[in-house]
C-alpha cells in the first residue's frame, strides 16, 4: 500500500521560505519518479514539480521555476520541496504523489490514490 506523509507546511509572510518533506513507505521509493501537486479549494489540482527516480532530472511549472527546488533522498525514502520567495498565490494544500513506473509527461498528475494527505501552505502578511 502506498503511504505518503507530507509535513513542513505552515503560514509564512510573502518573500519567506518553507521546506516540505514527504516520507514514503509501502513501495520501492527509489524506483519511482515523484511529483508535487498543489490545490486550492474549489479549483483543480495544479502540477508543481517532478523529479525522476534517480534525482538527476527535475521539472518545474513556470509559476514556481527559480523559486522552488525539488529533491529526494532515496536512502531516507523522502521527497523534498524547498520553497523560497513565496507569494500569496502559492497558498494551497500541497501533496506529494507517486508517478507510475511507465511515466507519461513530466507534468502528468498521478491519480489521487497515489497522493499523500497534504500539508497546508499559507502565504500572507
Short mmCIF file of N, CA, C and O in Angstrom, two decimals:
data_model
loop_
_atom_site.label_atom_id
_atom_site.label_comp_id
_atom_site.label_asym_id
_atom_site.label_seq_id
_atom_site.Cartn_x
_atom_site.Cartn_y
_atom_site.Cartn_z
N UNK A 1 0.84 -1.19 0.00
CA UNK A 1 0.00 0.00 0.00
C UNK A 1 0.89 1.25 0.00
O UNK A 1 1.77 1.38 0.83
N UNK A 2 0.60 2.14 -0.91
CA UNK A 2 1.35 3.40 -0.99
C UNK A 2 0.99 4.28 0.19
O UNK A 2 -0.18 4.57 0.43
N UNK A 3 1.99 4.68 0.93
CA UNK A 3 1.78 5.64 2.01
C UNK A 3 2.75 6.81 1.83
O UNK A 3 3.96 6.61 1.72
N UNK A 4 2.20 8.00 1.81
CA UNK A 4 2.98 9.23 1.65
C UNK A 4 2.53 10.20 2.72
O UNK A 4 1.33 10.49 2.83
N UNK A 5 3.46 10.69 3.51
CA UNK A 5 3.13 11.60 4.61
C UNK A 5 3.91 12.89 4.44
O UNK A 5 5.14 12.91 4.60
N UNK A 6 3.18 13.98 4.13
CA UNK A 6 3.80 15.28 3.97
C UNK A 6 3.87 16.03 5.29
O UNK A 6 3.05 15.81 6.19
N UNK A 7 4.84 16.91 5.39
CA UNK A 7 4.97 17.78 6.55
C UNK A 7 5.75 19.02 6.13
O UNK A 7 6.30 19.07 5.02
N UNK A 8 5.77 20.00 7.02
CA UNK A 8 6.57 21.19 6.78
C UNK A 8 5.79 22.41 6.35
O UNK A 8 6.35 23.50 6.21
N UNK A 9 4.49 22.25 6.13
CA UNK A 9 3.68 23.40 5.76
C UNK A 9 3.50 24.35 6.93
O UNK A 9 3.91 24.07 8.06
N UNK A 10 2.90 25.48 6.65
CA UNK A 10 2.65 26.48 7.69
C UNK A 10 2.29 27.80 7.09
O UNK A 10 2.02 27.91 5.89
N UNK A 11 2.29 28.81 7.94
CA UNK A 11 1.99 30.16 7.50
C UNK A 11 3.29 30.95 7.45
O UNK A 11 4.09 30.90 8.40
N UNK A 12 3.47 31.68 6.37
CA UNK A 12 4.70 32.44 6.18
C UNK A 12 4.36 33.75 5.48
O UNK A 12 3.37 33.83 4.74
N UNK A 13 5.16 34.76 5.71
CA UNK A 13 4.95 36.05 5.05
C UNK A 13 5.46 36.00 3.61
O UNK A 13 6.34 35.19 3.29
N UNK A 14 4.93 36.85 2.76
CA UNK A 14 5.46 36.93 1.39
C UNK A 14 6.96 37.17 1.40
O UNK A 14 7.47 37.95 2.20
N UNK A 15 7.65 36.43 0.52
CA UNK A 15 9.10 36.50 0.48
C UNK A 15 9.79 35.48 1.35
O UNK A 15 11.01 35.31 1.26
N UNK A 16 9.01 34.80 2.17
CA UNK A 16 9.58 33.81 3.08
C UNK A 16 9.84 32.48 2.41
O UNK A 16 9.64 32.30 1.21
N UNK A 17 10.30 31.52 3.24
CA UNK A 17 10.66 30.20 2.74
C UNK A 17 10.05 29.11 3.62
O UNK A 17 9.80 29.32 4.81
N UNK A 18 9.84 27.97 3.00
CA UNK A 18 9.42 26.77 3.69
C UNK A 18 10.04 25.57 2.99
O UNK A 18 10.31 25.61 1.78
N UNK A 19 10.23 24.50 3.74
CA UNK A 19 10.71 23.25 3.16
C UNK A 19 9.71 22.15 3.50
O UNK A 19 9.49 21.84 4.68
N UNK A 20 9.12 21.60 2.46
CA UNK A 20 8.18 20.50 2.63
C UNK A 20 8.93 19.18 2.53
O UNK A 20 9.88 19.05 1.76
N UNK A 21 8.46 18.20 3.30
CA UNK A 21 9.01 16.85 3.25
C UNK A 21 7.88 15.87 3.00
O UNK A 21 6.72 16.12 3.37
N UNK A 22 8.22 14.75 2.41
CA UNK A 22 7.24 13.69 2.14
C UNK A 22 7.95 12.36 2.37
O UNK A 22 8.87 12.01 1.62
N UNK A 23 7.53 11.66 3.41
CA UNK A 23 8.12 10.36 3.72
C UNK A 23 7.28 9.27 3.10
O UNK A 23 6.06 9.23 3.31
N UNK A 24 7.92 8.41 2.35
CA UNK A 24 7.24 7.35 1.61
C UNK A 24 7.44 5.99 2.26
O UNK A 24 8.50 5.70 2.82
N UNK A 25 6.42 5.15 2.15
CA UNK A 25 6.53 3.77 2.62
C UNK A 25 5.55 2.92 1.84
O UNK A 25 4.65 3.43 1.16
N UNK A 26 5.75 1.59 1.91
CA UNK A 26 4.83 0.67 1.25
C UNK A 26 5.17 0.37 -0.19
O UNK A 26 4.45 -0.40 -0.84
N UNK A 27 6.25 0.97 -0.70
CA UNK A 27 6.67 0.69 -2.07
C UNK A 27 8.16 1.01 -2.19
O UNK A 27 8.74 1.63 -1.30
N UNK A 28 8.75 0.58 -3.28
CA UNK A 28 10.18 0.80 -3.51
C UNK A 28 10.39 2.23 -4.02
O UNK A 28 10.41 2.48 -5.23
N UNK A 29 10.57 3.13 -3.08
CA UNK A 29 10.63 4.56 -3.38
C UNK A 29 11.65 4.88 -4.46
O UNK A 29 11.37 5.69 -5.37
N UNK A 30 12.81 4.28 -4.42
CA UNK A 30 13.89 4.64 -5.34
C UNK A 30 13.61 4.25 -6.79
O UNK A 30 14.33 4.67 -7.68
N UNK A 31 12.57 3.49 -7.02
CA UNK A 31 12.23 3.07 -8.39
C UNK A 31 11.32 4.09 -9.09
O UNK A 31 11.18 4.04 -10.31
N UNK A 32 10.69 4.97 -8.31
CA UNK A 32 9.60 5.80 -8.85
C UNK A 32 9.97 7.27 -8.95
O UNK A 32 10.58 7.84 -8.04
N UNK A 33 9.55 7.89 -10.07
CA UNK A 33 9.54 9.33 -10.11
C UNK A 33 8.48 9.85 -9.16
O UNK A 33 7.51 9.14 -8.83
N UNK A 34 8.66 11.07 -8.71
CA UNK A 34 7.73 11.67 -7.75
C UNK A 34 7.36 13.08 -8.20
O UNK A 34 8.13 13.75 -8.90
N UNK A 35 6.20 13.49 -7.76
CA UNK A 35 5.64 14.78 -8.18
C UNK A 35 5.07 15.52 -6.99
O UNK A 35 4.53 14.90 -6.08
N UNK A 36 5.16 16.83 -7.02
CA UNK A 36 4.43 17.69 -6.09
C UNK A 36 3.27 18.31 -6.86
O UNK A 36 3.43 18.81 -7.98
N UNK A 37 2.12 18.29 -6.21
CA UNK A 37 0.88 18.86 -6.76
C UNK A 37 0.32 19.79 -5.70
O UNK A 37 0.46 19.53 -4.49
N UNK A 38 -0.32 20.87 -6.10
CA UNK A 38 -1.00 21.73 -5.13
C UNK A 38 -2.43 21.99 -5.57
O UNK A 38 -2.75 21.92 -6.76
N UNK A 39 -3.25 22.29 -4.59
CA UNK A 39 -4.66 22.51 -4.90
C UNK A 39 -5.25 23.54 -3.96
O UNK A 39 -5.02 23.52 -2.74
N UNK A 40 -6.03 24.43 -4.54
CA UNK A 40 -6.77 25.44 -3.80
C UNK A 40 -8.23 24.99 -3.77
O UNK A 40 -8.73 24.49 -4.78
N UNK A 41 -8.92 25.16 -2.65
CA UNK A 41 -10.34 24.75 -2.59
C UNK A 41 -11.15 25.33 -3.73
O UNK A 41 -11.05 26.52 -4.05
N UNK A 42 -11.92 24.47 -4.37
CA UNK A 42 -12.78 24.92 -5.46
C UNK A 42 -12.11 24.93 -6.83
O UNK A 42 -12.76 25.24 -7.84
N UNK A 43 -10.81 24.59 -6.85
CA UNK A 43 -10.09 24.55 -8.12
C UNK A 43 -9.47 23.18 -8.34
O UNK A 43 -9.29 22.41 -7.38
N UNK A 44 -9.12 22.87 -9.56
CA UNK A 44 -8.48 21.61 -9.87
C UNK A 44 -7.04 21.59 -9.41
O UNK A 44 -6.46 22.64 -9.10
N UNK A 45 -6.44 20.42 -9.33
CA UNK A 45 -5.03 20.33 -8.92
C UNK A 45 -4.11 20.97 -9.95
O UNK A 45 -4.39 20.94 -11.15
N UNK A 46 -3.02 21.52 -9.43
CA UNK A 46 -2.01 22.15 -10.28
C UNK A 46 -0.69 21.42 -10.13
O UNK A 46 -0.19 21.24 -9.00
N UNK A 47 -0.13 20.98 -11.22
CA UNK A 47 1.19 20.36 -11.19
C UNK A 47 2.24 21.39 -10.80
O UNK A 47 2.24 22.50 -11.34
N UNK A 48 3.14 21.03 -9.90
CA UNK A 48 4.17 21.95 -9.41
C UNK A 48 5.56 21.54 -9.89
O UNK A 48 6.30 22.34 -10.45
N UNK A 49 5.92 20.27 -9.64
CA UNK A 49 7.28 19.84 -9.94
C UNK A 49 7.37 18.33 -9.97
O UNK A 49 6.57 17.65 -9.33
N UNK A 50 8.32 17.83 -10.73
CA UNK A 50 8.56 16.39 -10.86
C UNK A 50 10.06 16.11 -10.77
O UNK A 50 10.87 16.91 -11.25
N UNK A 51 10.40 14.99 -10.18
CA UNK A 51 11.78 14.52 -10.12
C UNK A 51 11.81 13.05 -10.53
O UNK A 51 10.90 12.30 -10.18
N UNK A 52 12.83 12.66 -11.27
CA UNK A 52 12.90 11.26 -11.68
C UNK A 52 13.41 10.39 -10.53
O UNK A 52 13.75 10.88 -9.46
N UNK A 53 13.45 9.09 -10.77
CA UNK A 53 13.76 8.16 -9.69
C UNK A 53 15.17 8.36 -9.13
O UNK A 53 15.40 8.21 -7.92
N UNK A 54 16.10 8.72 -9.99
CA UNK A 54 17.49 8.91 -9.56
C UNK A 54 17.75 10.28 -8.96
O UNK A 54 18.78 10.49 -8.31
N UNK A 55 16.84 11.19 -9.21
CA UNK A 55 17.01 12.55 -8.70
C UNK A 55 17.85 13.45 -9.56
O UNK A 55 18.17 14.57 -9.15
N UNK A 56 18.22 13.01 -10.75
CA UNK A 56 19.08 13.84 -11.58
C UNK A 56 18.34 14.60 -12.67
O UNK A 56 18.96 15.32 -13.46
N UNK A 57 17.03 14.45 -12.70
CA UNK A 57 16.22 15.23 -13.63
C UNK A 57 15.07 15.86 -12.86
O UNK A 57 14.32 15.17 -12.16
N UNK A 58 14.90 17.13 -13.01
CA UNK A 58 13.84 17.86 -12.32
C UNK A 58 13.11 18.77 -13.30
O UNK A 58 13.69 19.24 -14.30
N UNK A 59 11.85 19.01 -13.02
CA UNK A 59 11.00 19.80 -13.88
C UNK A 59 10.11 20.67 -13.00
O UNK A 59 9.69 20.25 -11.93
N UNK A 60 9.82 21.88 -13.49
CA UNK A 60 9.05 22.82 -12.69
C UNK A 60 8.00 23.53 -13.55
O UNK A 60 8.23 23.83 -14.72
N UNK A 61 6.88 23.82 -12.90
CA UNK A 61 5.89 24.70 -13.53
C UNK A 61 6.50 26.09 -13.66
O UNK A 61 7.30 26.52 -12.82
N UNK A 62 6.10 26.81 -14.68
CA UNK A 62 6.63 28.16 -14.89
C UNK A 62 6.35 29.05 -13.68
O UNK A 62 7.14 29.94 -13.36
N UNK A 63 5.24 28.80 -13.00
CA UNK A 63 4.83 29.65 -11.87
C UNK A 63 5.78 29.53 -10.68
O UNK A 63 5.79 30.41 -9.81
N UNK A 64 6.57 28.46 -10.61
CA UNK A 64 7.46 28.26 -9.46
C UNK A 64 8.93 28.16 -9.85
O UNK A 64 9.80 28.12 -8.97
N UNK A 65 9.20 28.16 -11.14
CA UNK A 65 10.58 27.98 -11.62
C UNK A 65 11.47 29.10 -11.08
O UNK A 65 11.10 30.27 -11.11
N UNK A 66 12.62 28.72 -10.57
CA UNK A 66 13.55 29.69 -10.00
C UNK A 66 13.30 29.99 -8.54
O UNK A 66 14.13 30.63 -7.88
N UNK A 67 12.17 29.54 -8.01
CA UNK A 67 11.84 29.79 -6.59
C UNK A 67 11.76 28.49 -5.79
O UNK A 67 12.04 28.49 -4.59
N UNK A 68 11.35 27.41 -6.43
CA UNK A 68 11.18 26.12 -5.75
C UNK A 68 12.26 25.15 -6.24
O UNK A 68 12.68 25.20 -7.41
N UNK A 69 12.66 24.25 -5.35
CA UNK A 69 13.63 23.21 -5.70
C UNK A 69 13.14 21.87 -5.17
O UNK A 69 12.92 21.74 -3.96
N UNK A 70 12.99 20.92 -6.07
CA UNK A 70 12.59 19.57 -5.68
C UNK A 70 13.85 18.71 -5.53
O UNK A 70 14.82 18.87 -6.29
N UNK A 71 13.84 17.84 -4.55
CA UNK A 71 14.96 16.93 -4.35
C UNK A 71 14.46 15.68 -3.65
O UNK A 71 13.31 15.63 -3.20
N UNK A 72 15.34 14.69 -3.54
CA UNK A 72 14.96 13.46 -2.88
C UNK A 72 16.18 12.81 -2.24
O UNK A 72 17.31 12.99 -2.69
N UNK A 73 15.92 12.02 -1.19
CA UNK A 73 16.94 11.21 -0.56
C UNK A 73 16.43 9.78 -0.57
O UNK A 73 15.57 9.41 0.24
N UNK A 74 16.92 8.98 -1.49
CA UNK A 74 16.40 7.62 -1.63
C UNK A 74 16.80 6.73 -0.45
O UNK A 74 16.12 5.74 -0.18
N UNK A 75 17.86 7.08 0.24
CA UNK A 75 18.24 6.30 1.43
C UNK A 75 17.24 6.53 2.57
O UNK A 75 17.07 5.66 3.43
N UNK A 76 16.61 7.69 2.58
CA UNK A 76 15.64 8.02 3.63
C UNK A 76 14.20 7.92 3.13
O UNK A 76 13.28 8.26 3.88
N UNK A 77 14.02 7.48 1.90
CA UNK A 77 12.66 7.39 1.33
C UNK A 77 11.89 8.71 1.49
O UNK A 77 10.71 8.72 1.84
N UNK A 78 12.57 9.79 1.21
CA UNK A 78 11.99 11.10 1.46
C UNK A 78 12.14 12.02 0.25
O UNK A 78 13.20 12.09 -0.37
N UNK A 79 11.06 12.72 -0.04
CA UNK A 79 10.99 13.73 -1.09
C UNK A 79 10.91 15.10 -0.43
O UNK A 79 10.28 15.24 0.62
N UNK A 80 11.52 16.09 -1.06
CA UNK A 80 11.52 17.44 -0.51
C UNK A 80 11.05 18.45 -1.54
O UNK A 80 11.15 18.23 -2.74
N UNK A 81 10.55 19.58 -1.03
CA UNK A 81 10.29 20.74 -1.87
C UNK A 81 10.73 21.97 -1.08
O UNK A 81 10.08 22.35 -0.11
N UNK A 82 11.83 22.55 -1.49
CA UNK A 82 12.30 23.79 -0.90
C UNK A 82 11.64 24.96 -1.63
O UNK A 82 11.78 25.08 -2.85
N UNK A 83 10.92 25.78 -0.88
CA UNK A 83 10.17 26.88 -1.47
C UNK A 83 10.73 28.19 -0.92
O UNK A 83 10.82 28.36 0.30
N UNK A 84 11.08 29.09 -1.80
CA UNK A 84 11.58 30.39 -1.38
C UNK A 84 10.87 31.49 -2.16
O UNK A 84 10.15 31.21 -3.12
N UNK A 85 11.07 32.72 -1.72
CA UNK A 85 10.40 33.87 -2.36
C UNK A 85 8.91 33.60 -2.53
O UNK A 85 8.34 33.85 -3.59
N UNK A 86 8.32 33.10 -1.47
CA UNK A 86 6.91 32.71 -1.55
C UNK A 86 6.00 33.90 -1.80
O UNK A 86 6.25 35.02 -1.31
N UNK A 87 4.94 33.63 -2.55
CA UNK A 87 3.96 34.64 -2.91
C UNK A 87 2.58 34.22 -2.39
O UNK A 87 2.33 33.02 -2.20
N UNK A 88 1.68 35.17 -2.20
CA UNK A 88 0.33 34.80 -1.75
C UNK A 88 -0.33 33.77 -2.68
O UNK A 88 -1.08 32.91 -2.20
N UNK A 89 -0.04 33.84 -3.95
CA UNK A 89 -0.64 32.88 -4.89
C UNK A 89 -0.09 31.47 -4.76
O UNK A 89 -0.58 30.54 -5.41
N UNK A 90 0.94 31.28 -3.93
CA UNK A 90 1.43 29.94 -3.64
C UNK A 90 0.60 29.25 -2.55
O UNK A 90 0.81 28.07 -2.27
N UNK A 91 -0.32 29.99 -1.93
CA UNK A 91 -1.16 29.42 -0.90
C UNK A 91 -2.00 28.27 -1.46
O UNK A 91 -2.71 28.44 -2.45
N UNK A 92 -1.87 27.10 -0.85
CA UNK A 92 -2.57 25.91 -1.34
C UNK A 92 -2.28 24.75 -0.40
O UNK A 92 -1.42 24.84 0.49
N UNK A 93 -2.98 23.68 -0.62
CA UNK A 93 -2.66 22.40 0.00
C UNK A 93 -1.69 21.69 -0.93
O UNK A 93 -1.98 21.53 -2.12
N UNK A 94 -0.55 21.30 -0.40
CA UNK A 94 0.49 20.68 -1.21
C UNK A 94 0.54 19.19 -0.95
O UNK A 94 0.58 18.73 0.20
N UNK A 95 0.55 18.43 -2.04
CA UNK A 95 0.57 16.97 -1.97
C UNK A 95 1.80 16.43 -2.69
O UNK A 95 2.15 16.93 -3.77
N UNK A 96 2.39 15.39 -2.14
CA UNK A 96 3.36 14.63 -2.92
C UNK A 96 2.62 13.44 -3.53
O UNK A 96 1.62 12.96 -2.98
N UNK A 97 3.08 13.00 -4.67
CA UNK A 97 2.40 11.94 -5.40
C UNK A 97 3.42 11.03 -6.09
O UNK A 97 4.43 11.51 -6.60
N UNK A 98 3.10 9.76 -6.10
CA UNK A 98 3.95 8.78 -6.77
C UNK A 98 3.54 8.67 -8.24
O UNK A 98 2.37 8.46 -8.54
N UNK A 99 4.52 8.80 -9.11
CA UNK A 99 4.25 8.64 -10.53
C UNK A 99 4.23 7.16 -10.89
O UNK A 99 4.82 6.34 -10.19
N UNK A 100 3.55 6.80 -11.98
CA UNK A 100 3.58 5.41 -12.42
C UNK A 100 4.96 5.05 -12.94
O UNK A 100 5.72 5.92 -13.36
N UNK A 101 5.27 3.76 -12.92
CA UNK A 101 6.57 3.31 -13.44
C UNK A 101 6.69 3.62 -14.92
O UNK A 101 7.76 3.98 -15.41
N UNK A 102 5.60 3.46 -15.64
CA UNK A 102 5.59 3.81 -17.06
C UNK A 102 5.12 5.25 -17.16
O UNK A 102 3.98 5.54 -17.48
N UNK A 103 6.03 6.16 -16.82
CA UNK A 103 5.65 7.56 -16.68
C UNK A 103 5.25 8.19 -18.00
O UNK A 103 5.75 7.84 -19.05
N UNK A 104 4.32 9.12 -17.89
CA UNK A 104 3.94 9.91 -19.04
C UNK A 104 4.74 11.19 -19.07
O UNK A 104 5.92 11.22 -18.75
N UNK A 105 4.08 12.27 -19.40
CA UNK A 105 4.78 13.55 -19.45
C UNK A 105 5.22 13.97 -18.06
O UNK A 105 4.65 13.52 -17.05
N UNK A 106 6.19 14.87 -17.98
CA UNK A 106 6.69 15.29 -16.68
C UNK A 106 5.64 16.07 -15.90
O UNK A 106 5.72 16.18 -14.68
N UNK A 107 4.64 16.62 -16.59
CA UNK A 107 3.60 17.40 -15.93
C UNK A 107 2.35 16.56 -15.65
O UNK A 107 1.32 17.09 -15.24
N UNK A 108 2.47 15.26 -15.86
CA UNK A 108 1.34 14.36 -15.57
C UNK A 108 1.03 14.38 -14.08
O UNK A 108 1.93 14.31 -13.24
N UNK A 109 -0.28 14.48 -13.73
CA UNK A 109 -0.71 14.44 -12.34
C UNK A 109 -1.23 13.04 -12.04
O UNK A 109 -2.22 12.61 -12.63
N UNK A 110 -0.57 12.33 -11.14
CA UNK A 110 -0.99 10.96 -10.81
C UNK A 110 -2.39 10.93 -10.21
O UNK A 110 -2.87 11.94 -9.68
N UNK A 111 -3.04 9.78 -10.25
CA UNK A 111 -4.36 9.67 -9.62
C UNK A 111 -4.27 9.88 -8.12
O UNK A 111 -3.24 9.63 -7.50
N UNK A 112 -5.37 10.33 -7.53
CA UNK A 112 -5.35 10.77 -6.13
C UNK A 112 -5.04 9.64 -5.16
O UNK A 112 -4.60 9.91 -4.04
N UNK A 113 -5.25 8.38 -5.53
CA UNK A 113 -4.94 7.31 -4.60
C UNK A 113 -3.43 7.14 -4.43
O UNK A 113 -2.99 6.39 -3.56
N UNK A 114 -2.66 7.84 -5.24
CA UNK A 114 -1.21 7.84 -5.09
C UNK A 114 -0.69 9.14 -4.49
O UNK A 114 0.48 9.48 -4.63
N UNK A 115 -1.56 9.89 -3.84
CA UNK A 115 -1.19 11.12 -3.15
C UNK A 115 -1.11 10.89 -1.65
O UNK A 115 -1.74 9.98 -1.11
N UNK A 116 -0.39 11.78 -0.96
CA UNK A 116 -0.44 11.82 0.48
C UNK A 116 -1.66 12.59 0.94
O UNK A 116 -2.55 12.90 0.15
N UNK A 117 -1.65 12.93 2.26
CA UNK A 117 -2.81 13.63 2.82
C UNK A 117 -2.71 15.14 2.65
O UNK A 117 -3.69 15.86 2.85
N UNK A 118 -1.54 15.62 2.30
CA UNK A 118 -1.34 17.03 2.03
C UNK A 118 -0.85 17.81 3.24
O UNK A 118 -1.06 17.42 4.39
N UNK A 119 -0.20 18.94 2.96
CA UNK A 119 0.22 19.87 4.00
C UNK A 119 -0.11 21.28 3.52
O UNK A 119 0.15 21.63 2.36
N UNK A 120 -0.69 22.08 4.40
CA UNK A 120 -1.19 23.41 4.03
C UNK A 120 -0.05 24.43 4.04
O UNK A 120 0.70 24.52 5.02
N UNK A 121 0.03 25.20 2.99
CA UNK A 121 0.96 26.33 2.91
C UNK A 121 0.12 27.59 2.74
O UNK A 121 -0.70 27.68 1.82
N UNK A 122 0.32 28.54 3.64
CA UNK A 122 -0.40 29.81 3.58
C UNK A 122 0.61 30.94 3.57
O UNK A 122 1.45 31.04 4.47
N UNK A 123 0.54 31.77 2.53
CA UNK A 123 1.45 32.91 2.39
C UNK A 123 0.62 34.18 2.54
O UNK A 123 -0.21 34.50 1.69
N UNK A 124 0.85 34.88 3.62
CA UNK A 124 0.03 36.06 3.92
C UNK A 124 0.79 36.98 4.85
O UNK A 124 1.55 36.54 5.71
N UNK A 125 0.54 38.28 4.67
CA UNK A 125 1.13 39.25 5.57
C UNK A 125 0.17 39.59 6.71
O UNK A 125 0.50 40.38 7.59
#
